[in-house]
CSV table of C-alpha atoms in Angstrom, one decimal:
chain,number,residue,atom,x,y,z
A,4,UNK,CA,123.5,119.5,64.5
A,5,UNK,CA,126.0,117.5,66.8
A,6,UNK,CA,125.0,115.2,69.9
A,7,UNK,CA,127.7,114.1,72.5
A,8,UNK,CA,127.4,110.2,72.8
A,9,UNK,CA,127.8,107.9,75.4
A,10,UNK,CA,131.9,108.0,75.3
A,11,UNK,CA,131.6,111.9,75.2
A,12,UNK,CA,132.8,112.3,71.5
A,13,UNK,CA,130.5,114.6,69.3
A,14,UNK,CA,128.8,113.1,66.7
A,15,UNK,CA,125.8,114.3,63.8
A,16,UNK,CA,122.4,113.3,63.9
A,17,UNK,CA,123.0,112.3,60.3
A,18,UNK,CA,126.5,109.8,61.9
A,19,UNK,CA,124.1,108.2,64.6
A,20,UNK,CA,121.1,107.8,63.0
A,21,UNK,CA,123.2,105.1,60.9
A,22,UNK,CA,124.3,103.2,63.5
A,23,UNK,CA,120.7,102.6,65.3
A,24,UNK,CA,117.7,100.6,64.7
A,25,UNK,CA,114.8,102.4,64.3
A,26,UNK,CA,115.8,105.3,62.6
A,27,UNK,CA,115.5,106.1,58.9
A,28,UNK,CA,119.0,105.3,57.8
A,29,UNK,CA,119.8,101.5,58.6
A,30,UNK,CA,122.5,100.5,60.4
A,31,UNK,CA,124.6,98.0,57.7
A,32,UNK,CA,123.8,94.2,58.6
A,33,UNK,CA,126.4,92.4,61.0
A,34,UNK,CA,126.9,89.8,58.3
A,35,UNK,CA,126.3,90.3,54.6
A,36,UNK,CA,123.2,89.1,52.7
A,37,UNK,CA,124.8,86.3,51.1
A,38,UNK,CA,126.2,85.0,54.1
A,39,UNK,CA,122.7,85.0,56.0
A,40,UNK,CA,120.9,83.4,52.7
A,41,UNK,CA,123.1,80.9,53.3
A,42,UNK,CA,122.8,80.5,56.9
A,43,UNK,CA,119.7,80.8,57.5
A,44,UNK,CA,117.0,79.1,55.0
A,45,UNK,CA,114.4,81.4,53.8
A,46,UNK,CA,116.5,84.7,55.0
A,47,UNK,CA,116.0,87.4,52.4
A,48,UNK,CA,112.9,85.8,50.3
A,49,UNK,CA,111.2,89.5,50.7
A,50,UNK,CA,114.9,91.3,49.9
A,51,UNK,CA,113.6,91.9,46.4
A,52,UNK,CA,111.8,95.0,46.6
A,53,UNK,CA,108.8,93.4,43.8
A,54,UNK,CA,108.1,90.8,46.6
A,55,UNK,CA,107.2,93.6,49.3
A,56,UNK,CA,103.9,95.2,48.5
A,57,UNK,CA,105.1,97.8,51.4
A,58,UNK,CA,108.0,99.2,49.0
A,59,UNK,CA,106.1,102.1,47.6
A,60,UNK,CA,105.5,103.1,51.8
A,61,UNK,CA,109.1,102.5,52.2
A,62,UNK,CA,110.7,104.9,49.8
A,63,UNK,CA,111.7,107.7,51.7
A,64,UNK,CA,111.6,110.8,49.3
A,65,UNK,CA,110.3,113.6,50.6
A,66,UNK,CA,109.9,115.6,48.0
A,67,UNK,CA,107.8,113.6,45.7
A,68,UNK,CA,104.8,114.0,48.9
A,69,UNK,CA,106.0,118.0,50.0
A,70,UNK,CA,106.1,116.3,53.8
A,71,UNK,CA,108.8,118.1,55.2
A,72,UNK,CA,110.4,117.8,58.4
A,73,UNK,CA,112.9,119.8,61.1
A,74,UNK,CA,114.6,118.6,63.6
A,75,UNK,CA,112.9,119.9,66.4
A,76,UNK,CA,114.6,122.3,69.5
A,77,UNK,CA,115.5,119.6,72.4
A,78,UNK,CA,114.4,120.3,75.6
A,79,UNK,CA,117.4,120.9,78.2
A,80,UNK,CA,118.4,118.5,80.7
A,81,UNK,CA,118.9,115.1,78.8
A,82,UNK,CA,122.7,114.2,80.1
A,83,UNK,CA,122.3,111.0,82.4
A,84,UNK,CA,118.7,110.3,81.5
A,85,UNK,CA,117.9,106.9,80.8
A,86,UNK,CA,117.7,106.0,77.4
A,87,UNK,CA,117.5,102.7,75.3
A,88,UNK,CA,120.3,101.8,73.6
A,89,UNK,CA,118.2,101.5,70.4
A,90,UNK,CA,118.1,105.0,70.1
A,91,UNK,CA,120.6,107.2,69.2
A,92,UNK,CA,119.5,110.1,71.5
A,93,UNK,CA,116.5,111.1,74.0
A,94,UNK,CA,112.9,112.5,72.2
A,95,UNK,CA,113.2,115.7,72.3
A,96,UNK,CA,110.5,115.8,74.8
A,97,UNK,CA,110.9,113.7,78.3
A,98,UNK,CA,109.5,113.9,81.7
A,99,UNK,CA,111.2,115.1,84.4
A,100,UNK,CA,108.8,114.6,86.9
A,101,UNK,CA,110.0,111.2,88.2
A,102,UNK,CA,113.4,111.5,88.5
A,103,UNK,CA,115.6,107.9,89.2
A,104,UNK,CA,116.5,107.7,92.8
A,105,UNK,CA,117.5,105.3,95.3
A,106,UNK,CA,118.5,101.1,94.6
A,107,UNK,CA,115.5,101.0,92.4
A,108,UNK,CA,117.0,104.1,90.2
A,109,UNK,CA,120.1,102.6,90.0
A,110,UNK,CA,118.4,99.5,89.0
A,111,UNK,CA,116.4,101.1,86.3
A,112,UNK,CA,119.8,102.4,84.9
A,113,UNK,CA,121.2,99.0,84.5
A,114,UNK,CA,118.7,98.0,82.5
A,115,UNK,CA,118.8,101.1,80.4
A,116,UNK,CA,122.1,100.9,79.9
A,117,UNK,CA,123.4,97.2,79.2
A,118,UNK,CA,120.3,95.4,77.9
A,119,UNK,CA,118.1,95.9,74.6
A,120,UNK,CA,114.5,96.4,74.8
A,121,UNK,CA,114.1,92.8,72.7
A,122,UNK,CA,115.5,91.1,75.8
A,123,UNK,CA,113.9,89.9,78.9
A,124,UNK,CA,116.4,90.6,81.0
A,125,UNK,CA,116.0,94.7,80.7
A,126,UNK,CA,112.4,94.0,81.1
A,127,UNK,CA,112.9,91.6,84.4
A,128,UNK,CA,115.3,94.2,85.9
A,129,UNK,CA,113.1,96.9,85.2
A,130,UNK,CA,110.1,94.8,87.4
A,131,UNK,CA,112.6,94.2,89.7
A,132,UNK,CA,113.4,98.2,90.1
A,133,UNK,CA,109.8,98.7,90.6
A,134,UNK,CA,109.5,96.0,93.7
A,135,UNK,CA,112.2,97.7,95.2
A,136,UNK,CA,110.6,101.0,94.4
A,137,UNK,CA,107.8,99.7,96.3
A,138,UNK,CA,109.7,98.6,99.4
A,139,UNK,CA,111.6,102.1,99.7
A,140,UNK,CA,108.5,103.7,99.5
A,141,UNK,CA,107.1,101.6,102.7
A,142,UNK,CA,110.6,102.1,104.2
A,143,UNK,CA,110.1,106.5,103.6
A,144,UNK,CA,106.7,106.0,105.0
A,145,UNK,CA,107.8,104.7,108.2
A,146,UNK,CA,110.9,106.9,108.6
A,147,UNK,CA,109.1,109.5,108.1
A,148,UNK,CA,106.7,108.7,111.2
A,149,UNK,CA,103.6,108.1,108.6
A,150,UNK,CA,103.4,105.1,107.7
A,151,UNK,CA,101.1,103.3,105.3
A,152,UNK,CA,97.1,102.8,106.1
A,153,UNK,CA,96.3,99.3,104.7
A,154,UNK,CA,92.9,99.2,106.1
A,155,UNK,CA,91.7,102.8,104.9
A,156,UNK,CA,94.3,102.2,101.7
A,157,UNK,CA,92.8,99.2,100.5
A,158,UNK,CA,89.4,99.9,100.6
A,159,UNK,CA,87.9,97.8,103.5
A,160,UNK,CA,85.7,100.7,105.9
A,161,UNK,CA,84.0,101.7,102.0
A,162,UNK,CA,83.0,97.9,101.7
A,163,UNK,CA,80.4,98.8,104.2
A,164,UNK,CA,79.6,102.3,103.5
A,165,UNK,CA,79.1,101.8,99.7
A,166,UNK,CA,77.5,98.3,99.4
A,167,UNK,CA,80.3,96.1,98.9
A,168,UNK,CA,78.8,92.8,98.7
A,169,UNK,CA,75.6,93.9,96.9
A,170,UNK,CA,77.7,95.4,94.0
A,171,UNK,CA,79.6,92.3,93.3
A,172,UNK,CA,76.6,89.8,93.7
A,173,UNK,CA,75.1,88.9,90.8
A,174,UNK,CA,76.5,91.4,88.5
A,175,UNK,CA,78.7,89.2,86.5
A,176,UNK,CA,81.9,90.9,87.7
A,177,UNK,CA,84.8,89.0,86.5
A,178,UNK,CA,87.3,90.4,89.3
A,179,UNK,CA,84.9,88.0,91.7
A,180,UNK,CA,86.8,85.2,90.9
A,181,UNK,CA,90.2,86.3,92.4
A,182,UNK,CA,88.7,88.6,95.9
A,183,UNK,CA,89.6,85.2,98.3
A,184,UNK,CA,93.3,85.5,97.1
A,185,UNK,CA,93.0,89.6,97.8
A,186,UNK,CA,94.0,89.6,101.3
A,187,UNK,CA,96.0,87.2,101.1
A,188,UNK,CA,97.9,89.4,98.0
A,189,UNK,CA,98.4,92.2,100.2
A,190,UNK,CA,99.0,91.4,103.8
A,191,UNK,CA,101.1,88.8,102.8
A,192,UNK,CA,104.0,90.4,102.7
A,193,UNK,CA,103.2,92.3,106.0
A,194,UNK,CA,102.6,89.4,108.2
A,195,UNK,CA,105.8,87.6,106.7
A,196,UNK,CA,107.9,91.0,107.2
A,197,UNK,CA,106.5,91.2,110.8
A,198,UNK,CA,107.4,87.7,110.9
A,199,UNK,CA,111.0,88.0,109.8
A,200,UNK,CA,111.1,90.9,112.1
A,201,UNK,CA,110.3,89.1,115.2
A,202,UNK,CA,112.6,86.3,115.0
A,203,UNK,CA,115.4,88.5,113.9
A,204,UNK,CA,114.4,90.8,117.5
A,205,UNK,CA,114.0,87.6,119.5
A,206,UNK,CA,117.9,86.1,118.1
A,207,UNK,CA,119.5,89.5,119.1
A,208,UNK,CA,117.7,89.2,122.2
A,209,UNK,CA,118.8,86.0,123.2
A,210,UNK,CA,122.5,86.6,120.9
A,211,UNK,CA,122.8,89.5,124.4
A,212,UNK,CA,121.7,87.3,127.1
């Protein structure tokens, strides 16, 4: 079985599998052992397989167990999906329900594609992505003539209708602590976007005078 790689060349699951983490067959070391021993002090004290209580786990031979594996069917629909670059290919199983779209797609795409999962920065640019996920949303809302209901949305007409205060008196609930900073959390952003949005009106204004 063959998989087309990120250049478009066909490779096995056997070829890739060796070149990625994570996967059976390990990639060969970018330097060799001896020249990490002596790089780095301590590097290899569990190399020798005595050492590593785990070894008898680690041996992959399948037939000593009868465990037996197939590579299973892959769904359709994988080219352009984003995938870590850890892994030689998609599961094959993914959701399709969430499809990337707009900046924050694109976002999520860059840190698919040029940053491991072992750094921050594909982490950081995938928080990012969901801010500006966020913002779109807000930005649909309104275009679409529907925008969002922060009183009803957040909970504030149920705070009188289902007891509000008595259910967080004296029941020892540790999100007590941080309900002052709650409003300030969410209409935050609102009144400094409204904000931003009147001074910008009141320059053009005066920019036309």
């Amino acid at each position: 079985m063959s998989q087309q790689t990120d250049d478009g060349s066909e490779q096995t699951v056997a070829e890739l599998m060796t070149q990625y983490t994570y996967a059976r067959h390990r990639p060969p070391l970018a330097e060799s052992a001896e020249v990490l021993r002596a790089r780095i002090p301590g590097w290899g004290a569990d190399l020798d397989p005595a050492d590593r209580p785990s070894v008898p786990q680690e041996v992959y031979d399948p037939a000593a167990t009868g465990a037996h594996w197939t590579f299973p069917e892959r769904q359709p629909g994988g080219e352009g999906r984003e995938r870590s670059i850890e892994h030689a290919f998609l599961t094959p199983v993914f959701g399709t329900a969430q499809p990337l779209r707009g900046a924050s797609g694109l976002l999520r795409r860059v840190a698919y594609r040029r940053f491991s999962e072992a750094r921050a920065a594909h982490w950081l640019v995938l928080m990012a992505a969901d801010r500006v996920d966020v913002a779109e949303g807000f930005a649909s809302s309104l275009l679409r003539a529907r925008p969002d209901n922060l009183i009803a949305e957040t909970g504030v007409p149920s705070e009188r209708r289902r007891h509000g205060l008595a259910s967080r008196l004296g029941r020892g609930r540790a999100d007590v602590g941080h309900h002052a900073l709650d409003p300030v959390v969410v209409a935050g952003p609102w009144v400094l976007a409204g904000a931003a949005g009147y001074r910008f009106a009141r320059r053009v204004r005066r920019a036309r005078r």
